[in-house]
Coordinates of N, CA and C in Angstrom, one line a residue:
X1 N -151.7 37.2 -19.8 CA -153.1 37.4 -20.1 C -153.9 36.2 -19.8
X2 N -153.5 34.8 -20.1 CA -154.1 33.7 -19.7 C -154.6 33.6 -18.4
X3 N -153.7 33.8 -17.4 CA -154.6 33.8 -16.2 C -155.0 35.2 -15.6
X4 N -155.4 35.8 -16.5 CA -156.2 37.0 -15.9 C -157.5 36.3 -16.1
X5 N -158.2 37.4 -14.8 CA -159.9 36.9 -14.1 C -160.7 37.7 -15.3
X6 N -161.8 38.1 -14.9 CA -162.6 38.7 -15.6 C -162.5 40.1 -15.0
X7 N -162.3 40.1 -14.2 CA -162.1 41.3 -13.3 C -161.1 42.4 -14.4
X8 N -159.9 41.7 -14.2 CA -158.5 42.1 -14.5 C -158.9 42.8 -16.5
X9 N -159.4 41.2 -17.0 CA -159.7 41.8 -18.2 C -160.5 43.2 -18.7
X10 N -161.5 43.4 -17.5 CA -162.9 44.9 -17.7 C -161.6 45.3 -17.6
X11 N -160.9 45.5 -16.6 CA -160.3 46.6 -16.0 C -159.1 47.0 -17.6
X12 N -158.7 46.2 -18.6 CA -157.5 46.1 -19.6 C -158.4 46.9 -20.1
X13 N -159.4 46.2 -20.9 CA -160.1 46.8 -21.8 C -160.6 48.5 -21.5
X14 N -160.9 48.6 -20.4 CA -161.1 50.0 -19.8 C -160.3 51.3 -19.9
X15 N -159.0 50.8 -19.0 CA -158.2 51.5 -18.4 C -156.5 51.4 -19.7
X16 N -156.3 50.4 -20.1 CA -155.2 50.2 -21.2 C -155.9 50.6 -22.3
X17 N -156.9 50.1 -23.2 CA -157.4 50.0 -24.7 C -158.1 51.4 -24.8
X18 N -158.5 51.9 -23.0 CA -159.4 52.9 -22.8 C -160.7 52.5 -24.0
X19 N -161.7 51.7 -23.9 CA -163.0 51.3 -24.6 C -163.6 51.1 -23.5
X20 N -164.3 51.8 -22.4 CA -165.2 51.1 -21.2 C -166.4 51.0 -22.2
X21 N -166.8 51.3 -23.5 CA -168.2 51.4 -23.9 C -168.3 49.4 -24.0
X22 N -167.5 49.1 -24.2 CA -166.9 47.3 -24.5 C -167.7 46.0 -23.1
X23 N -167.1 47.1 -21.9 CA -167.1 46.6 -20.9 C -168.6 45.5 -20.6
X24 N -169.6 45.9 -21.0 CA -170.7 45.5 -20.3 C -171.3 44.0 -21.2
X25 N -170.8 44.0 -22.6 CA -170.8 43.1 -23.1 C -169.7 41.9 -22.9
X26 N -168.4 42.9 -22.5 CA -167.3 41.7 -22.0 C -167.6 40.7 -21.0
X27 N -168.3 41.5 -20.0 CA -168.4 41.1 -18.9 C -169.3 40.0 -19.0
X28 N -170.2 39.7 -19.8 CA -171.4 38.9 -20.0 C -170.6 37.8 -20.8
X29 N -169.7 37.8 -21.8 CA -169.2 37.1 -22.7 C -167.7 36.6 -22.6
X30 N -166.8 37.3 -21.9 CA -165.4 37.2 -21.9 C -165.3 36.7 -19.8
X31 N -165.4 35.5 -19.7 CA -164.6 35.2 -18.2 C -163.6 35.2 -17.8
X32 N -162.7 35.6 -18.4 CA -161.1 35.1 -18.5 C -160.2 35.5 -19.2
X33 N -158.9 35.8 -19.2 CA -158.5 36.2 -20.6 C -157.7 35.2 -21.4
X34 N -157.9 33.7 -20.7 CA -157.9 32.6 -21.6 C -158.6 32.6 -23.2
X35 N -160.3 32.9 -22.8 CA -161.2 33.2 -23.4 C -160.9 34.4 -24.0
X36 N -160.4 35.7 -23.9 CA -160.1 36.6 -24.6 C -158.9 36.6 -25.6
X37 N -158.0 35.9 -25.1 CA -156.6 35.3 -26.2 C -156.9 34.6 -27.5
X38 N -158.5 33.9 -27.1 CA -159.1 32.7 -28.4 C -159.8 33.8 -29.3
X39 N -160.4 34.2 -28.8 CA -161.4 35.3 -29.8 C -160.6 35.9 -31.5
X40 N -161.7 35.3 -32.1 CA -161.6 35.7 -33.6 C -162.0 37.1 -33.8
X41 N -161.7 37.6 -34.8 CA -162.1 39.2 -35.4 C -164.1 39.3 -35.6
X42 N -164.7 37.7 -35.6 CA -165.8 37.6 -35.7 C -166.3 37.7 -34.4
X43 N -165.6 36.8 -33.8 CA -166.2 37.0 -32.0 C -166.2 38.6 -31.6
X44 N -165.3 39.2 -31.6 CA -165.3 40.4 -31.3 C -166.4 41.5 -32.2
X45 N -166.7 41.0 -33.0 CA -168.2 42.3 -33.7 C -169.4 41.2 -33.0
X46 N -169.5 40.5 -32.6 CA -170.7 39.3 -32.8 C -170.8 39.4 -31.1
X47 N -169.6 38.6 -30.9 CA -170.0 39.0 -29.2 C -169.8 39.9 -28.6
X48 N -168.8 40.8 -28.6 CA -168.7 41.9 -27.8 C -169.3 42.9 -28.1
X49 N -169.6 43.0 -29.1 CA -170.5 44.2 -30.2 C -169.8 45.5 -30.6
X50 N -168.5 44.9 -31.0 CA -167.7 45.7 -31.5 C -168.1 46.0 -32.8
X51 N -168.4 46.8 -33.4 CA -168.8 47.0 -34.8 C -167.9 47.9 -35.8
X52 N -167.5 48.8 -34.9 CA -166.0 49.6 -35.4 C -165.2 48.8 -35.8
X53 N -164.6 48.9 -37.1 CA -163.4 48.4 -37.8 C -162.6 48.5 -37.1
X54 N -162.3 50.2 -36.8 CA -160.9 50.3 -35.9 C -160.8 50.1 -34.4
X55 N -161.7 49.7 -33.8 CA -161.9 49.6 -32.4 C -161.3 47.8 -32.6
X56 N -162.3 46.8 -33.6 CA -161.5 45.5 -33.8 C -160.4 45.4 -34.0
X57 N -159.4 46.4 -35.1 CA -158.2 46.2 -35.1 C -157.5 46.2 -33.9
X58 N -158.0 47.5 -33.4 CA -156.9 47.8 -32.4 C -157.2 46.6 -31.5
X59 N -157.9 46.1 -30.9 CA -158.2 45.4 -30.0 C -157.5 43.7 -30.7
X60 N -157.7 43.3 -32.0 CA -156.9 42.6 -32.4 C -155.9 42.3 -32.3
X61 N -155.1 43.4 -32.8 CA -153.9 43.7 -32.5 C -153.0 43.5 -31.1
X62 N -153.9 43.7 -30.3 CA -153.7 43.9 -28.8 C -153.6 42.6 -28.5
X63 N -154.8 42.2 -28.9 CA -155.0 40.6 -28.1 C -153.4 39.4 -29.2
X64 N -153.3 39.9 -30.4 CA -152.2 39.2 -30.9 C -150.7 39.5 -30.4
X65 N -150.9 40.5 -29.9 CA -149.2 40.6 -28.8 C -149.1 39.9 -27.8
X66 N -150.4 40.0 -27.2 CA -149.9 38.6 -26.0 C -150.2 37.7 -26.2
X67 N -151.4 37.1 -27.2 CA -150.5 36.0 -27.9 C -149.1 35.3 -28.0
X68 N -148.6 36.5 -28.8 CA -147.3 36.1 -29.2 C -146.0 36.3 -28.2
X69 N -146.4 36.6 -26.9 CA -146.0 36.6 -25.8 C -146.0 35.8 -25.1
X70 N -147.1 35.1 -25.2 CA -147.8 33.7 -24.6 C -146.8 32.5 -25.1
X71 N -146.7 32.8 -26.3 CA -146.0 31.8 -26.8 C -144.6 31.6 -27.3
X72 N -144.1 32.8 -26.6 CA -142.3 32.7 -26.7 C -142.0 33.6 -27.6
X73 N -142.9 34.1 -28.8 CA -142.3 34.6 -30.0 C -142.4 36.7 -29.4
X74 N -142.5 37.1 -28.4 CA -142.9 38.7 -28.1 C -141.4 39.1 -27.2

């Protein structure tokens, strides 16, 4: 996920998380999925305008597996 483009990330969030409603704020706020790996449960209601509890989990969740993949522990 680190070196995914911005591109690659619309296309995760779309097509894997299935949330394209996400997309148009990602796209303005997320370049990279360097920048998506960093993101706090705050960034994700604040910048992406996630407001759904369960939409942040899930998406949490998501972004902390490849984390933990990132970093040997997945």
């Amino acid at each position: 996920m680190s070196l995914w483009r911005a591109g690659t990330v619309q296309a995760w969030l779309e097509v894997v998380m299935a949330m394209p409603m996400y997309i148009r704020t990602c796209s303005e706020n997320v370049k990279s999925g360097k920048v998506l790996l960093g993101l706090t449960d705050e960034d994700l209601e604040l910048g992406l305008g996630v407001s759904n509890l369960m939409h942040r989990r899930k998406l949490r969740l998501a972004i902390e597996d490849y984390r933990d993949v990132e970093n040997g522990r997945g």
